mmCIF file of C-alpha atoms in Angstrom:
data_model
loop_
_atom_site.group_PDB
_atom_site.id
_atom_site.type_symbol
_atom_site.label_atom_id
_atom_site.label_comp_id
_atom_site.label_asym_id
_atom_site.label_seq_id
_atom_site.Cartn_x
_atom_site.Cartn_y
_atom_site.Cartn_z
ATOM 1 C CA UNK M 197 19.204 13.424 30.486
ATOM 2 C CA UNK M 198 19.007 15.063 26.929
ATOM 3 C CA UNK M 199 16.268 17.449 26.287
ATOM 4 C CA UNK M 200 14.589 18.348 22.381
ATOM 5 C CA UNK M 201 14.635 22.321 21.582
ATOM 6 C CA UNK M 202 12.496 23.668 19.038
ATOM 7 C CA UNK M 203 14.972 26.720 17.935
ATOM 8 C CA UNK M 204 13.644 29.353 15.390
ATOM 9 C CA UNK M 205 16.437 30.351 12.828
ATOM 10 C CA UNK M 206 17.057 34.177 12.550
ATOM 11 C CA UNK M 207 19.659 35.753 10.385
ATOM 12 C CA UNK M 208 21.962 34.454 7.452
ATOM 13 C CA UNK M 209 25.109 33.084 8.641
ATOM 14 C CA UNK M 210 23.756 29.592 7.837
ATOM 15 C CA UNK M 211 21.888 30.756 5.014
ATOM 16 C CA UNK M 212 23.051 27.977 2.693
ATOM 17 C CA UNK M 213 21.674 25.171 5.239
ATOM 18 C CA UNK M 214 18.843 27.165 7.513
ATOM 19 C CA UNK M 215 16.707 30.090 6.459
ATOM 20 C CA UNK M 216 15.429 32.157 8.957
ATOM 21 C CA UNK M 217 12.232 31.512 9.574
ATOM 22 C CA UNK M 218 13.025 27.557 10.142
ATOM 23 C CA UNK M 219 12.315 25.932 13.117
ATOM 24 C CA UNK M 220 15.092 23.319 13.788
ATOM 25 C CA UNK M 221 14.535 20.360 16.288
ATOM 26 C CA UNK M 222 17.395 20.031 19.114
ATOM 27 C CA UNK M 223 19.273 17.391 20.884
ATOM 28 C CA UNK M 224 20.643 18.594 24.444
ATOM 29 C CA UNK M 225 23.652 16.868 24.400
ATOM 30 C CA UNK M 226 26.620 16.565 27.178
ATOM 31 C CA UNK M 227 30.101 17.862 26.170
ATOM 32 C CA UNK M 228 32.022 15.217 27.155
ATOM 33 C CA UNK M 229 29.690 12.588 25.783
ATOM 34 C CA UNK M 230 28.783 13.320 22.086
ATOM 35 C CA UNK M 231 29.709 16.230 20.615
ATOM 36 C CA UNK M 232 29.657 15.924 16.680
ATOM 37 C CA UNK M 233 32.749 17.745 15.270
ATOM 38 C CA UNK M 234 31.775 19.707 11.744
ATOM 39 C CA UNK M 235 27.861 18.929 12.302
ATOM 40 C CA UNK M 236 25.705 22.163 13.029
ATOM 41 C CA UNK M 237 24.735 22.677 17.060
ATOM 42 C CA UNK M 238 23.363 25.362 18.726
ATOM 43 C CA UNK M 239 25.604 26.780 21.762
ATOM 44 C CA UNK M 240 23.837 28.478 24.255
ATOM 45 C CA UNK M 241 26.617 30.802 25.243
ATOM 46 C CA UNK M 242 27.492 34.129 27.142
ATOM 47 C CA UNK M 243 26.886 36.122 24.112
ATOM 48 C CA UNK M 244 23.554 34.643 23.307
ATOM 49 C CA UNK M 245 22.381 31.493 21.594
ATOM 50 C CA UNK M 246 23.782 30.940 17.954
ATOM 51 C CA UNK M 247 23.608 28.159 15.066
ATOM 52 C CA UNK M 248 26.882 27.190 14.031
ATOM 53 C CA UNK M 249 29.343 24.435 12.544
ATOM 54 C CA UNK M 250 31.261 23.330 15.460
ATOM 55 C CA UNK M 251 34.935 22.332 15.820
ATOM 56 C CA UNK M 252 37.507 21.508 18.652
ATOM 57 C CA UNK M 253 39.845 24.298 19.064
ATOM 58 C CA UNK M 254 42.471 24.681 21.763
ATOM 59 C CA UNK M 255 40.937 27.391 23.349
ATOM 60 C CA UNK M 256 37.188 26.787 22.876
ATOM 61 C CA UNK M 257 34.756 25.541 20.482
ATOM 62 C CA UNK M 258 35.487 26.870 17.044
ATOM 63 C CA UNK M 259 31.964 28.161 15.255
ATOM 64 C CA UNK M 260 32.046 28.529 11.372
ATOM 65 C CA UNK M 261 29.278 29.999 9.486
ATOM 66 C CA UNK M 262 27.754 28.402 6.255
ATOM 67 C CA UNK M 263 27.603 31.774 4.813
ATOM 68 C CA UNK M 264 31.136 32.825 3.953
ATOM 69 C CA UNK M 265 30.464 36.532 4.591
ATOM 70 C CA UNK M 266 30.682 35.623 8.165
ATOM 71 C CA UNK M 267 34.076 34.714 9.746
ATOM 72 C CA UNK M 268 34.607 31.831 12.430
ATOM 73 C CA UNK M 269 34.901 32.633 15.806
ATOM 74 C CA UNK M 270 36.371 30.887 18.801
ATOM 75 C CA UNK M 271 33.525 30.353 22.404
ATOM 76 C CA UNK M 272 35.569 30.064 25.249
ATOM 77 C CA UNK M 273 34.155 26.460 26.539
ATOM 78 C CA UNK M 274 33.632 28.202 29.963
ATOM 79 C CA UNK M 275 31.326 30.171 28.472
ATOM 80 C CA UNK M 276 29.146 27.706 26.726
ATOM 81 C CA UNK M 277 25.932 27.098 29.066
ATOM 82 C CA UNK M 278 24.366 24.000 26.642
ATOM 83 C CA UNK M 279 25.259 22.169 23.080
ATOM 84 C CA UNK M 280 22.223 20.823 20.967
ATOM 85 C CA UNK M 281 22.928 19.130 17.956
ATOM 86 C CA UNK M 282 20.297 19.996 14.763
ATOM 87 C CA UNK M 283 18.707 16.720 14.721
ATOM 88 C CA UNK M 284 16.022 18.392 11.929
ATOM 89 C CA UNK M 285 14.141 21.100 11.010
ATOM 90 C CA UNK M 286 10.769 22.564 9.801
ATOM 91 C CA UNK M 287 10.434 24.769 7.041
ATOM 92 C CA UNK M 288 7.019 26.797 5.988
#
Protein backbone atom coordinates (compact mmCIF):
# COMPACT_ATOMS: atom_id res chain seq x y z
CA UNK A 1 0.00 0.00 0.00
CA UNK A 2 1.63 3.50 -0.69
CA UNK A 3 0.50 6.35 1.35
CA UNK A 4 0.67 10.52 0.13
CA UNK A 5 2.62 12.82 2.84
CA UNK A 6 2.16 16.38 2.85
CA UNK A 7 5.90 17.31 4.20
CA UNK A 8 6.67 21.03 5.09
CA UNK A 9 10.27 22.03 3.91
CA UNK A 10 12.49 23.59 6.69
CA UNK A 11 16.04 24.63 6.23
CA UNK A 12 18.38 25.16 3.09
CA UNK A 13 20.11 22.13 2.10
CA UNK A 14 17.74 21.90 -0.90
CA UNK A 15 17.52 25.45 -1.25
CA UNK A 16 18.07 25.44 -5.01
CA UNK A 17 14.92 22.98 -5.54
CA UNK A 18 12.64 23.50 -2.12
CA UNK A 19 12.38 26.61 0.00
CA UNK A 20 11.38 26.23 3.32
CA UNK A 21 8.19 27.06 3.74
CA UNK A 22 7.03 24.53 0.76
CA UNK A 23 4.81 21.93 1.30
CA UNK A 24 5.87 18.93 -0.91
CA UNK A 25 3.37 16.03 -1.74
CA UNK A 26 4.79 12.35 -0.91
CA UNK A 27 4.72 8.95 -2.35
CA UNK A 28 5.28 6.10 0.40
CA UNK A 29 7.14 3.92 -1.55
CA UNK A 30 8.67 0.22 -0.75
CA UNK A 31 12.50 -0.16 -0.93
CA UNK A 32 12.72 -2.99 -2.83
CA UNK A 33 10.05 -1.94 -5.29
CA UNK A 34 10.74 1.62 -6.65
CA UNK A 35 13.21 3.54 -5.34
CA UNK A 36 14.27 6.41 -7.83
CA UNK A 37 18.11 6.75 -7.75
CA UNK A 38 19.21 10.75 -8.03
CA UNK A 39 15.37 11.91 -7.61
CA UNK A 40 14.66 13.81 -4.22
CA UNK A 41 12.79 11.45 -1.32
CA UNK A 42 12.23 12.02 2.03
CA UNK A 43 13.79 9.23 4.49
CA UNK A 44 12.22 8.94 7.60
CA UNK A 45 15.25 7.83 9.52
CA UNK A 46 16.80 7.39 13.10
CA UNK A 47 18.07 10.85 13.07
CA UNK A 48 14.86 12.45 12.04
CA UNK A 49 13.07 12.97 8.75
CA UNK A 50 15.17 14.80 5.97
CA UNK A 51 14.76 15.88 2.12
CA UNK A 52 17.46 14.64 0.16
CA UNK A 53 18.87 13.37 -3.35
CA UNK A 54 19.13 9.74 -2.91
CA UNK A 55 21.73 7.24 -4.18
CA UNK A 56 22.69 3.48 -3.68
CA UNK A 57 25.72 3.22 -1.65
CA UNK A 58 27.28 0.06 -0.28
CA UNK A 59 26.61 0.77 3.08
CA UNK A 60 23.31 2.71 3.01
CA UNK A 61 21.47 5.18 1.09
CA UNK A 62 23.72 8.00 0.05
CA UNK A 63 21.82 11.64 0.70
CA UNK A 64 23.26 14.70 -1.25
CA UNK A 65 22.10 18.12 -0.64
CA UNK A 66 21.14 20.62 -3.49
CA UNK A 67 22.88 23.24 -1.60
CA UNK A 68 26.60 22.62 -1.90
CA UNK A 69 27.39 24.06 1.55
CA UNK A 70 26.08 20.85 2.83
CA UNK A 71 28.09 17.60 2.39
CA UNK A 72 26.49 14.06 1.53
CA UNK A 73 26.03 11.71 4.05
CA UNK A 74 25.61 7.97 4.10
CA UNK A 75 21.84 6.40 6.26
CA UNK A 76 22.57 3.12 7.29
CA UNK A 77 19.45 1.28 5.41
CA UNK A 78 18.66 -0.31 8.86
CA UNK A 79 17.99 2.80 10.00
CA UNK A 80 15.64 4.13 7.43
CA UNK A 81 11.92 3.67 8.87
CA UNK A 82 10.04 4.94 5.30
CA UNK A 83 11.15 6.41 1.63
CA UNK A 84 8.65 8.92 -0.10
CA UNK A 85 9.48 10.13 -3.31
CA UNK A 86 8.60 14.21 -3.96
CA UNK A 87 5.89 13.61 -6.31
CA UNK A 88 5.17 17.76 -6.08
CA UNK A 89 4.99 20.55 -4.10
CA UNK A 90 3.11 23.75 -3.01
CA UNK A 91 4.62 26.95 -2.76
CA UNK A 92 2.89 30.30 -1.12
Amino acid sequence: MTTRLPTTVTGDSVQLYLHPGDEVACLRVNEATFLQWGRIHVLDNSQGVVIKKIYDDENGVRSVSLNEDYPPFVIPKNEIYSYNHVVGLLRL
